[in-house]
PDB file of C-alpha atoms in Angstrom:
ATOM      1  CA  UNK A 185      -2.131   4.896   8.666  1.00 83.00           C
ATOM      2  CA  UNK A 186       0.147   1.858   8.793  1.00 88.00           C
ATOM      3  CA  UNK A 187       2.014   0.829  11.896  1.00 93.00           C
ATOM      4  CA  UNK A 188       5.225  -1.150  11.458  1.00 95.00           C
ATOM      5  CA  UNK A 189       6.987  -3.195  14.111  1.00 95.00           C
ATOM      6  CA  UNK A 190      10.374  -4.783  13.515  1.00 95.00           C
ATOM      7  CA  UNK A 191      11.794  -7.753  15.361  1.00 95.00           C
ATOM      8  CA  UNK A 192      14.703 -10.146  15.054  1.00 96.00           C
ATOM      9  CA  UNK A 193      17.700  -7.933  15.643  1.00 94.00           C
ATOM     10  CA  UNK A 194      20.533  -9.011  17.935  1.00 96.00           C
ATOM     11  CA  UNK A 195      24.144 -10.005  18.209  1.00 97.00           C
ATOM     12  CA  UNK A 196      25.747 -12.475  15.823  1.00 97.00           C
ATOM     13  CA  UNK A 197      29.279 -13.414  14.903  1.00 98.00           C
ATOM     14  CA  UNK A 198      30.728 -12.524  11.523  1.00 98.00           C
ATOM     15  CA  UNK A 199      29.619 -15.064   8.992  1.00 97.00           C
ATOM     16  CA  UNK A 200      26.433 -15.787  10.858  1.00 97.00           C
ATOM     17  CA  UNK A 201      22.803 -15.148   9.959  1.00 98.00           C
ATOM     18  CA  UNK A 202      19.791 -13.239  11.300  1.00 98.00           C
ATOM     19  CA  UNK A 203      16.224 -12.853  10.046  1.00 98.00           C
ATOM     20  CA  UNK A 204      14.440  -9.628  10.613  1.00 98.00           C
ATOM     21  CA  UNK A 205      10.649  -9.382  10.492  1.00 98.00           C
ATOM     22  CA  UNK A 206       8.340  -6.410  10.013  1.00 96.00           C
ATOM     23  CA  UNK A 207       4.710  -6.704  10.851  1.00 94.00           C
ATOM     24  CA  UNK A 208       2.329  -4.161   9.349  1.00 91.00           C
ATOM     25  CA  UNK A 209      -1.046  -3.285  10.906  1.00 89.00           C
ATOM     26  CA  UNK A 210      -3.681  -0.652  10.657  1.00 86.00           C
ATOM     27  CA  UNK A 211      -5.024  -1.385   7.188  1.00 73.00           C
ATOM     28  CA  UNK A 212      -6.704  -4.273   5.437  1.00 59.00           C
ATOM     29  CA  UNK A 213      -4.430  -4.264   2.423  1.00 70.00           C
ATOM     30  CA  UNK A 214      -0.604  -4.411   2.196  1.00 67.00           C
ATOM     31  CA  UNK A 215       1.340  -1.353   1.188  1.00 73.00           C
ATOM     32  CA  UNK A 216       2.444  -1.591  -2.437  1.00 84.00           C
ATOM     33  CA  UNK A 217       6.159  -1.338  -1.657  1.00 93.00           C
ATOM     34  CA  UNK A 218       7.932  -2.218   1.568  1.00 93.00           C
ATOM     35  CA  UNK A 219      11.621  -1.881   2.203  1.00 96.00           C
ATOM     36  CA  UNK A 220      14.488  -2.059   4.625  1.00 98.00           C
ATOM     37  CA  UNK A 221      16.900   0.725   5.450  1.00 98.00           C
ATOM     38  CA  UNK A 222      19.764   0.959   7.834  1.00 97.00           C
ATOM     39  CA  UNK A 223      21.509   3.801   9.599  1.00 96.00           C
ATOM     40  CA  UNK A 224      24.666   4.522  11.483  1.00 92.00           C
ATOM     41  CA  UNK A 225      24.813   7.242  14.174  1.00 89.00           C
ATOM     42  CA  UNK A 226      25.087  10.644  12.607  1.00 91.00           C
ATOM     43  CA  UNK A 227      24.712   9.314   9.062  1.00 94.00           C
ATOM     44  CA  UNK A 228      21.901   9.298   6.547  1.00 93.00           C
ATOM     45  CA  UNK A 229      19.540   6.362   6.432  1.00 95.00           C
ATOM     46  CA  UNK A 230      20.645   4.120   3.600  1.00 97.00           C
ATOM     47  CA  UNK A 231      18.640   1.829   1.374  1.00 98.00           C
ATOM     48  CA  UNK A 232      19.053  -1.951   1.769  1.00 98.00           C
ATOM     49  CA  UNK A 233      16.225  -3.688  -0.113  1.00 98.00           C
ATOM     50  CA  UNK A 234      12.703  -3.298  -1.274  1.00 97.00           C
ATOM     51  CA  UNK A 235       9.899  -5.513  -2.450  1.00 95.00           C
ATOM     52  CA  UNK A 236       6.694  -4.831  -4.279  1.00 93.00           C
ATOM     53  CA  UNK A 237       3.350  -6.368  -3.429  1.00 89.00           C
ATOM     54  CA  UNK A 238       3.779  -8.659  -6.440  1.00 90.00           C
ATOM     55  CA  UNK A 239       7.208  -9.801  -5.235  1.00 93.00           C
ATOM     56  CA  UNK A 240       9.659  -7.794  -7.362  1.00 95.00           C
ATOM     57  CA  UNK A 241      12.843  -7.237  -5.331  1.00 97.00           C
ATOM     58  CA  UNK A 242      15.628  -4.694  -5.350  1.00 97.00           C
ATOM     59  CA  UNK A 243      18.898  -4.631  -3.366  1.00 98.00           C
ATOM     60  CA  UNK A 244      21.753  -2.243  -2.794  1.00 97.00           C
ATOM     61  CA  UNK A 245      24.973  -3.672  -4.205  1.00 97.00           C
ATOM     62  CA  UNK A 246      26.697  -4.290  -0.838  1.00 96.00           C
ATOM     63  CA  UNK A 247      24.071  -6.885   0.187  1.00 97.00           C
ATOM     64  CA  UNK A 248      23.348  -8.675  -3.104  1.00 97.00           C
ATOM     65  CA  UNK A 249      23.899 -12.376  -2.740  1.00 97.00           C
ATOM     66  CA  UNK A 250      23.841 -12.177   1.073  1.00 98.00           C
ATOM     67  CA  UNK A 251      20.490 -10.711   1.993  1.00 98.00           C
ATOM     68  CA  UNK A 252      17.040 -11.846   0.816  1.00 98.00           C
ATOM     69  CA  UNK A 253      13.873  -9.800   1.166  1.00 98.00           C
ATOM     70  CA  UNK A 254      10.487 -11.447   1.093  1.00 97.00           C
ATOM     71  CA  UNK A 255       6.907 -10.746   2.200  1.00 94.00           C
ATOM     72  CA  UNK A 256       3.788 -12.583   3.180  1.00 93.00           C
ATOM     73  CA  UNK A 257       0.881 -10.402   2.045  1.00 88.00           C
ATOM     74  CA  UNK A 258      -1.643 -12.618   3.852  1.00 89.00           C
ATOM     75  CA  UNK A 259       0.194 -11.992   7.142  1.00 90.00           C
ATOM     76  CA  UNK A 260       1.113  -8.339   6.294  1.00 89.00           C
ATOM     77  CA  UNK A 261       4.660  -9.262   7.194  1.00 93.00           C
ATOM     78  CA  UNK A 262       8.010  -8.585   5.519  1.00 95.00           C
ATOM     79  CA  UNK A 263      11.231 -10.351   6.159  1.00 98.00           C
ATOM     80  CA  UNK A 264      14.964  -9.742   5.639  1.00 98.00           C
ATOM     81  CA  UNK A 265      17.108 -12.900   5.722  1.00 98.00           C
ATOM     82  CA  UNK A 266      20.652 -11.774   6.305  1.00 98.00           C
ATOM     83  CA  UNK A 267      23.472 -14.329   5.717  1.00 98.00           C
ATOM     84  CA  UNK A 268      27.249 -14.060   5.682  1.00 98.00           C
ATOM     85  CA  UNK A 269      27.013 -11.047   7.976  1.00 98.00           C
ATOM     86  CA  UNK A 270      29.977  -8.734   8.282  1.00 97.00           C
ATOM     87  CA  UNK A 271      31.016  -6.321  11.021  1.00 96.00           C
ATOM     88  CA  UNK A 272      30.193  -3.389   8.729  1.00 95.00           C
ATOM     89  CA  UNK A 273      26.556  -4.619   8.712  1.00 96.00           C
ATOM     90  CA  UNK A 274      26.383  -3.467  12.353  1.00 96.00           C
ATOM     91  CA  UNK A 275      23.635  -0.829  12.137  1.00 96.00           C
ATOM     92  CA  UNK A 276      20.067  -0.024  13.211  1.00 97.00           C
ATOM     93  CA  UNK A 277      17.695  -1.502  10.644  1.00 98.00           C
ATOM     94  CA  UNK A 278      14.368   0.072   9.841  1.00 98.00           C
ATOM     95  CA  UNK A 279      11.418  -1.275   7.889  1.00 97.00           C
ATOM     96  CA  UNK A 280       9.421   1.128   5.848  1.00 96.00           C
ATOM     97  CA  UNK A 281       6.278   1.171   3.687  1.00 94.00           C
ATOM     98  CA  UNK A 282       5.486   3.208   0.631  1.00 92.00           C
ATOM     99  CA  UNK A 283       2.036   4.099  -0.745  1.00 87.00           C
ATOM    100  CA  UNK A 284       3.395   4.835  -4.301  1.00 81.00           C
ATOM    101  CA  UNK A 285       3.187   2.124  -6.969  1.00 85.00           C
ATOM    102  CA  UNK A 286       6.635   2.849  -8.411  1.00 89.00           C
ATOM    103  CA  UNK A 287       9.925   1.666  -7.118  1.00 91.00           C
ATOM    104  CA  UNK A 288      12.010   4.097  -5.096  1.00 93.00           C
ATOM    105  CA  UNK A 289      15.145   3.644  -3.037  1.00 93.00           C
ATOM    106  CA  UNK A 290      15.224   7.049  -1.380  1.00 93.00           C
ATOM    107  CA  UNK A 291      14.107   7.247   2.245  1.00 91.00           C
ATOM    108  CA  UNK A 292      12.007  10.306   1.452  1.00 93.00           C
ATOM    109  CA  UNK A 293       9.805   8.129  -0.725  1.00 94.00           C
ATOM    110  CA  UNK A 294       8.546   6.030   2.182  1.00 95.00           C
ATOM    111  CA  UNK A 295       5.531   7.030   4.183  1.00 93.00           C
ATOM    112  CA  UNK A 296       5.685   4.848   7.228  1.00 94.00           C
ATOM    113  CA  UNK A 297       8.505   3.644   9.441  1.00 96.00           C
ATOM    114  CA  UNK A 298       9.173   1.184  12.175  1.00 96.00           C
ATOM    115  CA  UNK A 299      11.073   1.968  15.359  1.00 96.00           C
ATOM    116  CA  UNK A 300      14.279   0.205  14.295  1.00 96.00           C
ATOM    117  CA  UNK A 301      16.090  -2.874  15.477  1.00 96.00           C
ATOM    118  CA  UNK A 302      19.833  -3.079  16.172  1.00 97.00           C
ATOM    119  CA  UNK A 303      21.926  -5.657  14.463  1.00 97.00           C
ATOM    120  CA  UNK A 304      25.420  -6.173  15.850  1.00 97.00           C
ATOM    121  CA  UNK A 305      27.997  -8.358  14.060  1.00 97.00           C
ATOM    122  CA  UNK A 306      31.053  -9.164  16.023  1.00 97.00           C
ATOM    123  CA  UNK A 307      34.382  -9.948  14.341  1.00 93.00           C
TER     124      UNK A 307
END
């Protein structure tokens, strides 16, 4: 089992920045893939970004050039640096971990989830 705890959400003005963190615990080795998803009320959870244990990164088109995903395997922690934030980025953000060794952007592919952290971008 892997436990995931997000932190770093909050309120920011449009054009501002936030950094989300996701700390993993419960195992001695890092999950192969970790990712960020986000969700609006009543809507499906959508993929934001993912990173492999070796550092390969993947992004959804709407955040490319604005968000950066990274991880520190020694600390079992993943990050999402969010710059140039827009009001439409206002959502609950979830971190996730996947046991599989192949890339996947579907939320059904991920085995463990954090509790979510709210990001609010004011216009």
